[in-house]
Amino acid sequence: MGLIGHQLFKRLETFDIFYHISVLFGPIFLGAAALLSTSPPLKAVYISTSTYLASLIFATLVYRVSPFHPLAIYPGPFGCRLTKFWMAAVSFTGQQHNYIKSLHDRYGDVVRIGPNEVSIKDPSVVHAMLGPAGLPHGPMYYGKLLVRTPKDMPMLGMTNITEHLRRRRPWARAFSGASLKEYKPMVASRALQLVQVLQSQKGEVDIGKWVNYHSYDFMCDMAFGGGSELLRDGDVHNFWHTLEKGLPPSTFVSHVPWLGPYLARIPVITADMQKVLAHCQRLTTGRIERGAQRRDLFHYLNNEDEPETQPPSLQQVVNEGVVAVVAGSDTVSITLTSIFFCLATHPEAYRLLEEEIDRFYPPGQDPCDTEHHRDMHYLTAVINETLRVYPTASSGVQRCVPHDSNGFTLGSIFLPPGTSAWYHQLSVYHDPRYFFPKTDDFWPERWLLASGRLSFADTDTDEATFVHNEGAFVPFSYGPMNCVGKNLAMLEMRIVVCAVLQKFRLHTRDGWDPRTYDKGLKDFFVTMRPPVPVTLVPRS
């Protein structure tokens, strides 16, 4: 019976609780019923349960590490091949990005990181894996977001491509070129407020904390027309701490997503998530009560721009709003923090960017005017290089081969049905085959050399050995399921960097070891960062 149960679980991996109960307990009751003629009821249940579970676990584990498993040809640690709880335990420490990179360094470009999961370090798979005919999202979000049922899943985690694209339409309208123009005043207002708050600080400040507050306030403005004032009031409700406290357990469960529907029903497990949802529920309610004062994300998600279209449920809008506010603010804030860290620890890059900002935004000029952004090539290089050295999603985004398919081929890599795969950005971006020289260093000039805006004769770089594989660089993912907010994120980062560097010169604390930043970064699919203590010197 255990062998039959193993085949049922293997061939139809589902998040339906009734199915789990049927396959898990059905054979036990059948076995116990068959034993009742020769054994007392309790003994029959004990024998049936122990026999079934032992054979089920034994068959599952032996098959996973056997040469008969379809992923047996791909190398990886024994623990990873045996169970996803191995990677779940690693992820709880926040070091899965470094762990998987070490596996690629040891085993090669394709590493088995789970019984039915691989990580890939090969840029040639980007178009096939992530492009229009690529793979849908994997099941990790059932655990990551503690989703009870598929109907509760926000657009970000949709595993059905058709449904994902349907739900993406209002997002596409919200982030169109015309919509971005409407968000610019909000971006500028919050950037100037950030500068004012920094001017009021005395002594050493953690620049990352204030960048976090800025990004969250702006995303609440953009998504719900307001509702957050962390820059003004500080984190009086402990929201940011609650959010970060919930990242390790949710990342753990994302590796064993079948646990998600069960844990989502346990209040003590979902307490932090429920606080975040309740906060976004209040933002949504406040937005409804205030009405449409301007075209924000809610305006589009609620189909207010298409009154003839049936609006979605309030809960769906709340779920989508949570994704927008949390994912949008966190990814931008960690990149901005990394930008300021890189500049403060690389004086020459800082000097060149400061000169570019002074050229386009001299004293008295509005640093939030976006007119010059297209001509600020060094600023773009700084942002791109930061995203290369410190990608916001180091492990990428999980994709999965549908169970009802015949498998999927990525060049020389064949993925059987039901296989999950990752394009591991951190490993690719730090591979000298794709970026050389100074592979592990912050060096914005590589982007100017690659674009022809900087001559090799003006550097000490040998053109013959220079490698810059821009096709490998997908910080906002790629294809129809890429980051819909990419253009807004770039706009926000450009404005904030220009506004801050026009007013201040950043200095790190004497004796502070910059290596603590790299050591303190933690990957929970979004990145948690350590403090970056700086002194802000006003510029005359």
XYZ file of C-alpha atoms in Angstrom:
540
model
C 0.000 0.000 0.000
C 2.906 2.348 0.720
C 4.178 1.909 -2.832
C 0.746 2.841 -4.198
C 0.593 5.906 -1.953
C 4.048 6.955 -3.133
C 2.937 6.760 -6.767
C -0.202 8.784 -6.058
C 1.735 11.543 -4.295
C 4.447 11.518 -6.961
C 2.172 11.700 -9.985
C -0.314 14.226 -8.638
C 1.310 16.768 -6.345
C -1.569 18.904 -5.177
C -2.353 21.357 -2.396
C -5.842 19.966 -1.864
C -6.181 18.951 1.793
C -8.955 16.431 1.062
C -6.698 14.654 -1.435
C -3.854 14.542 1.097
C -6.127 13.067 3.761
C -7.580 10.517 1.345
C -4.205 9.226 0.168
C -2.675 9.324 3.642
C -5.463 7.791 5.725
C -7.539 5.880 3.162
C -5.087 2.965 2.837
C -4.677 2.864 6.628
C -8.417 2.347 7.162
C -8.586 -0.208 4.354
C -5.657 -2.131 5.821
C -7.117 -2.003 9.312
C -10.472 -3.263 8.033
C -8.751 -6.209 6.366
C -6.998 -7.109 9.640
C -10.100 -6.955 11.846
C -10.879 -10.620 11.237
C -7.581 -11.679 12.841
C -6.649 -8.805 15.189
C -8.320 -6.542 17.768
C -9.320 -3.084 16.411
C -6.511 -1.086 18.064
C -3.877 -3.607 17.032
C -5.240 -3.665 13.484
C -5.022 0.134 13.262
C -1.487 0.106 14.719
C -0.230 -2.549 12.295
C -1.887 -0.913 9.301
C -0.601 2.572 10.208
C 2.983 1.554 10.944
C 3.224 -0.695 7.889
C 1.759 1.865 5.505
C 3.725 4.871 6.762
C 6.997 2.934 6.979
C 6.653 1.589 3.443
C 5.522 5.005 2.119
C 8.479 6.851 3.665
C 10.944 4.123 2.695
C 9.738 3.987 -0.928
C 9.810 7.775 -1.244
C 13.305 8.276 0.163
C 14.892 5.336 -1.640
C 13.408 6.420 -4.975
C 14.671 9.985 -4.563
C 18.312 8.951 -4.094
C 18.208 6.007 -6.497
C 19.700 6.028 -10.025
C 16.159 5.522 -11.346
C 15.047 9.039 -10.412
C 14.858 11.220 -13.564
C 17.059 13.893 -11.929
C 19.709 11.390 -10.822
C 22.020 12.596 -13.620
C 22.351 16.014 -11.943
C 24.781 16.240 -9.007
C 23.933 17.662 -5.620
C 24.279 17.023 -1.884
C 22.710 13.855 -0.511
C 20.500 15.869 1.844
C 19.107 17.940 -1.035
C 18.301 14.832 -3.050
C 16.612 13.233 -0.059
C 14.235 15.977 1.113
C 13.334 19.630 0.628
C 13.539 20.077 4.381
C 17.319 20.274 3.851
C 17.085 23.470 1.801
C 14.295 24.713 4.058
C 16.664 24.511 7.025
C 19.400 26.314 5.077
C 16.971 29.036 3.995
C 15.927 29.708 7.590
C 19.448 31.015 8.257
C 19.192 33.491 5.365
C 22.221 31.961 3.651
C 20.584 29.991 0.836
C 22.034 32.381 -1.779
C 25.596 31.707 -0.640
C 24.905 28.006 -0.109
C 23.565 27.487 -3.631
C 26.451 29.510 -5.064
C 28.871 27.216 -3.233
C 27.060 24.212 -4.732
C 27.472 25.635 -8.230
C 31.153 26.287 -7.524
C 31.510 22.644 -6.488
C 29.178 20.736 -8.822
C 28.816 22.868 -11.960
C 26.126 24.726 -13.889
C 23.206 22.437 -12.991
C 22.792 21.413 -9.364
C 20.055 19.336 -7.798
C 18.838 21.307 -4.779
C 15.737 19.228 -4.036
C 14.243 15.828 -4.841
C 12.496 17.389 -7.863
C 14.326 20.702 -8.128
C 17.435 22.104 -9.811
C 19.338 25.377 -9.806
C 20.836 26.509 -13.111
C 23.841 28.760 -13.719
C 23.689 29.123 -17.493
C 22.544 32.336 -19.244
C 21.646 30.414 -22.392
C 18.478 29.141 -20.670
C 17.044 32.610 -19.932
C 14.879 32.993 -23.044
C 13.651 29.397 -23.124
C 12.975 29.229 -19.390
C 11.601 32.710 -18.702
C 10.466 33.909 -22.142
C 7.022 33.890 -23.809
C 7.072 30.110 -24.312
C 8.796 29.474 -20.998
C 7.806 27.849 -17.753
C 5.112 29.061 -15.331
C 5.854 30.001 -11.744
C 6.536 27.184 -9.328
C 4.560 26.259 -6.199
C 6.769 28.108 -3.683
C 4.237 30.913 -3.139
C 1.715 28.483 -1.645
C 4.134 28.256 1.258
C 5.681 31.718 1.044
C 2.324 33.499 1.302
C 0.608 30.781 3.385
C -2.180 30.592 0.822
C -5.141 28.437 1.825
C -6.651 27.895 -1.623
C -5.650 28.753 -5.223
C -8.304 31.507 -5.380
C -6.443 33.386 -2.625
C -3.210 33.520 -4.648
C -2.160 37.014 -5.811
C -0.973 37.559 -9.359
C 2.688 37.224 -8.369
C 2.343 33.546 -7.483
C -0.027 32.352 -10.209
C 1.177 29.004 -11.590
C -1.212 29.105 -14.547
C 0.251 31.336 -17.268
C -3.119 32.175 -18.837
C -4.620 33.204 -15.495
C -1.442 35.087 -14.583
C -1.607 37.148 -17.780
C -5.321 37.848 -17.239
C -4.688 39.090 -13.699
C -1.686 41.084 -14.920
C -3.740 43.344 -17.227
C -4.698 45.964 -14.603
C -1.104 45.918 -13.364
C 0.093 46.629 -16.908
C -2.279 49.607 -17.114
C -1.067 50.809 -13.708
C 2.569 50.785 -14.829
C 2.155 52.117 -18.353
C 4.125 55.140 -19.522
C 1.130 57.421 -18.992
C 0.608 56.124 -15.455
C 4.267 56.618 -14.541
C 3.935 60.321 -15.346
C 1.151 60.537 -12.770
C 3.335 58.885 -10.115
C 6.289 61.264 -10.598
C 4.945 63.946 -8.205
C 4.507 61.285 -5.518
C 8.063 60.019 -6.039
C 9.447 63.568 -5.928
C 7.481 64.521 -2.824
C 8.713 61.520 -0.844
C 12.309 61.961 -2.081
C 12.361 65.576 -0.884
C 10.819 64.506 2.415
C 13.616 61.936 2.792
C 16.199 64.688 2.257
C 14.493 66.880 4.877
C 14.433 64.043 7.404
C 18.109 63.280 6.795
C 18.926 66.976 7.279
C 17.335 66.821 10.730
C 19.435 63.843 11.866
C 22.392 64.425 14.151
C 25.582 62.406 14.021
C 25.705 58.919 12.569
C 22.624 57.483 10.852
C 21.661 54.118 9.399
C 20.920 55.238 5.855
C 19.166 51.945 5.124
C 16.522 52.493 7.804
C 15.427 55.815 6.345
C 15.488 54.432 2.823
C 13.202 51.615 4.016
C 10.758 54.125 5.485
C 10.853 56.244 2.336
C 10.161 53.312 0.004
C 7.307 52.010 2.143
C 5.646 55.428 2.445
C 5.892 55.928 -1.304
C 4.503 52.482 -2.140
C 1.518 53.151 0.134
C 0.993 56.450 -1.709
C 1.256 54.732 -5.068
C -0.850 51.695 -4.177
C -3.551 53.133 -1.897
C -3.250 56.900 -2.188
C -1.508 57.219 1.187
C -1.859 55.788 4.661
C 1.736 55.507 5.866
C 4.016 58.131 7.429
C 7.073 56.223 8.620
C 9.362 59.064 7.547
C 7.402 61.500 9.699
C 6.464 59.376 12.693
C 8.925 56.491 12.657
C 7.850 52.855 12.903
C 5.527 53.499 15.847
C 3.433 50.407 15.075
C 6.495 48.163 14.668
C 5.341 47.267 11.165
C 8.790 46.885 9.612
C 9.956 44.644 12.458
C 6.832 42.505 12.084
C 7.424 42.196 8.368
C 11.060 41.157 8.740
C 10.265 38.757 11.582
C 7.899 36.878 9.289
C 10.411 36.404 6.465
C 12.449 33.435 7.819
C 9.470 31.155 8.606
C 7.673 32.010 5.361
C 10.854 31.266 3.407
C 11.194 27.946 5.240
C 7.659 26.946 4.254
C 8.212 28.054 0.644
C 10.528 25.046 0.267
C 7.804 22.689 1.500
C 4.749 24.491 0.052
C 2.392 21.568 0.651
C 2.533 22.627 4.318
C 1.173 26.071 3.429
C -2.567 25.250 3.389
C -2.226 23.585 6.821
C -0.091 26.226 8.521
C -2.329 28.960 7.104
C -5.069 27.661 9.412
C -2.963 27.903 12.592
C -3.308 31.396 14.144
C 0.023 31.365 15.994
C 1.824 30.606 12.713
C 0.053 33.276 10.680
C 0.023 35.999 13.351
C 2.624 38.211 11.661
C 1.122 37.666 8.217
C -2.322 38.531 9.561
C -0.959 41.795 10.990
C 0.390 42.717 7.562
C -2.909 41.755 5.900
C -4.894 43.712 8.496
C -2.707 46.758 7.856
C -3.314 46.540 4.108
C -7.016 45.957 4.786
C -7.063 49.279 6.669
C -5.252 50.975 3.791
C -7.818 49.567 1.363
C -10.754 50.621 3.530
C -9.288 54.101 3.905
C -8.829 54.356 0.148
C -12.462 53.373 -0.445
C -13.684 55.933 2.099
C -11.539 58.723 0.625
C -12.456 57.884 -2.935
C -10.266 58.329 -5.996
C -8.286 61.505 -5.311
C -5.790 60.480 -8.004
C -5.023 57.489 -10.154
C -3.183 55.093 -7.877
C -2.636 51.343 -8.175
C -5.973 50.668 -6.441
C -7.642 52.679 -9.220
C -6.474 50.091 -11.742
C -6.700 46.929 -9.633
C -10.311 47.786 -8.805
C -11.036 48.474 -12.498
C -12.046 52.070 -11.746
C -10.572 53.014 -15.119
C -12.899 50.483 -16.787
C -16.282 50.989 -15.089
C -17.968 48.565 -17.475
C -15.716 45.770 -16.181
C -16.743 43.817 -13.098
C -14.411 44.783 -10.213
C -12.618 41.980 -8.359
C -13.413 41.044 -4.785
C -12.143 43.307 -2.027
C -9.988 40.466 -0.675
C -8.300 40.035 -4.046
C -7.443 43.743 -4.153
C -6.053 43.502 -0.605
C -3.936 40.463 -1.526
C -2.559 42.233 -4.591
C -1.925 45.372 -2.539
C 0.133 43.418 -0.006
C 2.370 42.171 -2.816
C 2.730 45.660 -4.292
C 3.577 47.397 -1.024
C 5.837 44.738 0.487
C 7.639 43.505 -2.627
C 7.869 46.949 -4.198
C 9.181 48.784 -1.159
C 11.584 46.080 -0.038
C 13.313 45.480 -3.371
C 13.796 49.196 -4.052
C 14.988 49.971 -0.526
C 17.599 47.196 -0.468
C 18.955 48.340 -3.845
C 19.118 51.975 -2.740
C 20.879 50.949 0.464
C 23.372 48.888 -1.535
C 23.940 51.837 -3.899
C 24.797 54.158 -1.010
C 27.007 51.476 0.550
C 28.901 50.896 -2.706
C 29.393 54.609 -3.304
C 30.547 55.295 0.251
C 33.129 52.501 0.004
C 34.314 53.322 -3.549
C 35.467 56.968 -3.543
C 36.319 57.161 -7.252
C 32.880 55.911 -8.327
C 31.324 58.321 -5.817
C 33.320 61.235 -7.283
C 32.316 60.436 -10.862
C 28.622 60.099 -10.018
C 28.691 63.270 -7.927
C 30.229 65.148 -10.859
C 27.505 63.851 -13.175
C 24.754 64.882 -10.759
C 26.343 68.327 -10.293
C 26.497 68.740 -14.066
C 22.800 68.084 -14.557
C 21.483 69.280 -11.177
C 23.665 72.144 -9.923
C 22.649 73.953 -6.706
C 19.184 75.425 -7.090
C 18.080 72.929 -9.731
C 15.307 70.462 -8.915
C 16.969 67.027 -8.442
C 13.585 65.358 -8.965
C 13.256 66.616 -12.533
C 13.536 63.497 -14.699
C 14.372 65.358 -17.904
C 18.078 64.482 -17.732
C 17.824 60.841 -16.637
C 18.304 59.432 -20.136
C 21.639 61.272 -20.410
C 22.952 60.218 -16.985
C 24.868 57.169 -18.146
C 27.064 56.848 -15.075
C 24.015 56.852 -12.799
C 22.506 54.041 -14.868
C 25.812 52.162 -14.696
C 25.908 52.540 -10.900
C 22.374 51.159 -10.546
C 23.034 48.241 -12.901
C 26.331 47.382 -11.249
C 24.701 47.425 -7.820
C 21.994 45.061 -9.062
C 24.715 42.795 -10.453
C 26.839 42.677 -7.306
C 23.864 42.634 -4.925
C 20.829 41.244 -6.795
C 17.593 41.804 -4.902
C 16.425 38.273 -5.714
C 19.720 36.396 -5.495
C 18.139 33.010 -6.127
C 15.840 34.240 -8.884
C 12.228 33.113 -9.182
C 11.064 29.512 -9.156
C 9.631 28.066 -12.366
C 8.078 24.617 -12.759
C 7.485 22.118 -15.566
C 3.728 21.326 -15.615
C 2.852 17.823 -14.404
C 0.665 17.174 -17.441
C 3.459 17.994 -19.923
C 6.062 15.808 -21.601
C 8.907 17.643 -19.918
C 10.861 20.720 -20.954
C 14.203 21.106 -22.711
C 16.599 23.967 -21.986
C 19.415 23.461 -24.472
C 21.192 20.337 -23.250
C 19.181 20.272 -20.019
C 16.034 18.133 -19.888
C 13.588 18.746 -17.062
C 10.971 16.013 -16.454
C 7.340 16.899 -15.635
C 6.948 18.280 -12.122
C 10.519 19.593 -11.916
C 11.080 23.028 -10.394
C 13.996 25.135 -11.640
C 15.771 28.347 -10.682
C 18.002 30.690 -12.660
C 20.471 31.516 -9.900
C 21.306 35.155 -10.460
C 24.002 35.522 -7.799
C 26.041 32.643 -9.229
C 25.744 33.906 -12.808
C 26.571 37.521 -11.982
C 29.699 36.482 -10.079
C 31.004 34.101 -12.750
C 34.051 35.400 -14.693
C 32.764 33.628 -17.808
C 30.024 36.269 -18.005
C 31.506 39.360 -16.307
C 35.260 39.996 -16.362
C 37.460 41.566 -15.039
C 36.698 42.559 -11.429
C 33.950 39.950 -11.345
C 33.246 40.257 -7.624
C 33.945 43.990 -7.395
C 31.727 47.040 -7.750
C 32.948 48.560 -11.037
C 30.336 50.666 -12.906
C 32.769 51.328 -15.765
C 32.094 47.852 -17.168
C 28.665 49.052 -18.351
C 30.144 52.121 -20.060
C 32.812 50.024 -21.774
C 30.201 47.552 -22.994
C 28.007 50.342 -24.412
C 30.927 52.136 -26.078
C 30.519 55.261 -23.924
C 33.952 54.689 -22.409
C 37.045 53.819 -24.422
C 39.258 50.921 -23.398
C 42.199 53.250 -24.059
C 41.039 55.366 -21.105
C 41.182 52.406 -18.707
C 43.655 49.724 -17.707
C 41.310 47.034 -19.083
C 42.387 44.728 -21.898
C 39.650 44.701 -24.541
C 40.649 41.201 -25.641
C 39.875 39.714 -22.223
C 36.885 41.920 -21.358
C 33.653 39.930 -20.935
C 30.226 41.473 -20.471
C 27.259 39.163 -21.086
C 24.339 41.543 -20.752
C 21.946 38.767 -21.779
C 22.782 37.039 -18.505
C 21.640 40.084 -16.540
C 17.930 39.871 -15.661
C 17.531 41.649 -12.287
C 13.811 42.206 -12.924
C 13.350 38.721 -14.406
C 12.434 38.293 -18.068
C 9.505 37.589 -20.340
C 5.747 37.984 -19.819
C 5.978 37.260 -16.077
C 8.795 39.695 -15.348
C 8.621 42.475 -12.741
C 5.778 44.695 -13.889
C 7.072 47.589 -11.763
C 10.581 47.718 -13.254
C 10.248 51.185 -14.806
C 8.780 52.691 -11.640
C 11.563 51.151 -9.559
C 14.243 52.629 -11.828
C 12.507 56.021 -11.732
C 12.350 55.996 -7.933
C 15.996 54.967 -7.541
C 17.257 57.633 -9.946
C 15.303 60.408 -8.244
C 16.330 59.397 -4.719
C 20.032 59.039 -5.569
C 20.091 62.438 -7.291
C 18.205 64.134 -4.444
C 20.409 62.704 -1.684
C 23.775 63.171 -3.398
C 22.944 66.728 -4.449
C 22.485 67.682 -0.777
C 24.922 65.428 1.106
C 28.273 63.731 0.995
C 28.177 60.310 2.647
C 31.054 59.039 4.803
C 31.269 55.683 6.544
C 32.328 55.534 10.171
C 36.085 55.417 10.798
C 37.080 51.852 11.543
C 33.840 50.360 10.200
C 34.555 47.150 8.298
C 32.683 47.139 4.946
C 32.826 43.334 4.957
C 30.128 43.341 7.626
C 27.663 44.405 4.938
C 28.292 41.349 2.767
C 28.295 39.056 5.782
C 25.066 40.540 7.108
C 22.989 40.186 3.938
C 20.300 37.519 4.258
C 18.313 36.011 1.420
C 14.659 35.332 2.171
C 13.731 35.683 -1.540
C 13.780 39.354 -0.688
C 16.999 40.523 0.933
C 17.433 41.667 4.518
C 20.426 43.931 5.008
C 22.554 44.948 7.997
C 22.863 48.578 9.149
C 24.981 50.932 7.040
C 26.231 53.631 9.463
C 27.103 56.846 7.639
C 27.717 60.472 8.454
C 25.892 62.945 6.225
C 27.869 66.096 5.506
C 25.755 68.873 3.923
C 27.198 70.129 0.658
C 27.606 73.849 0.132
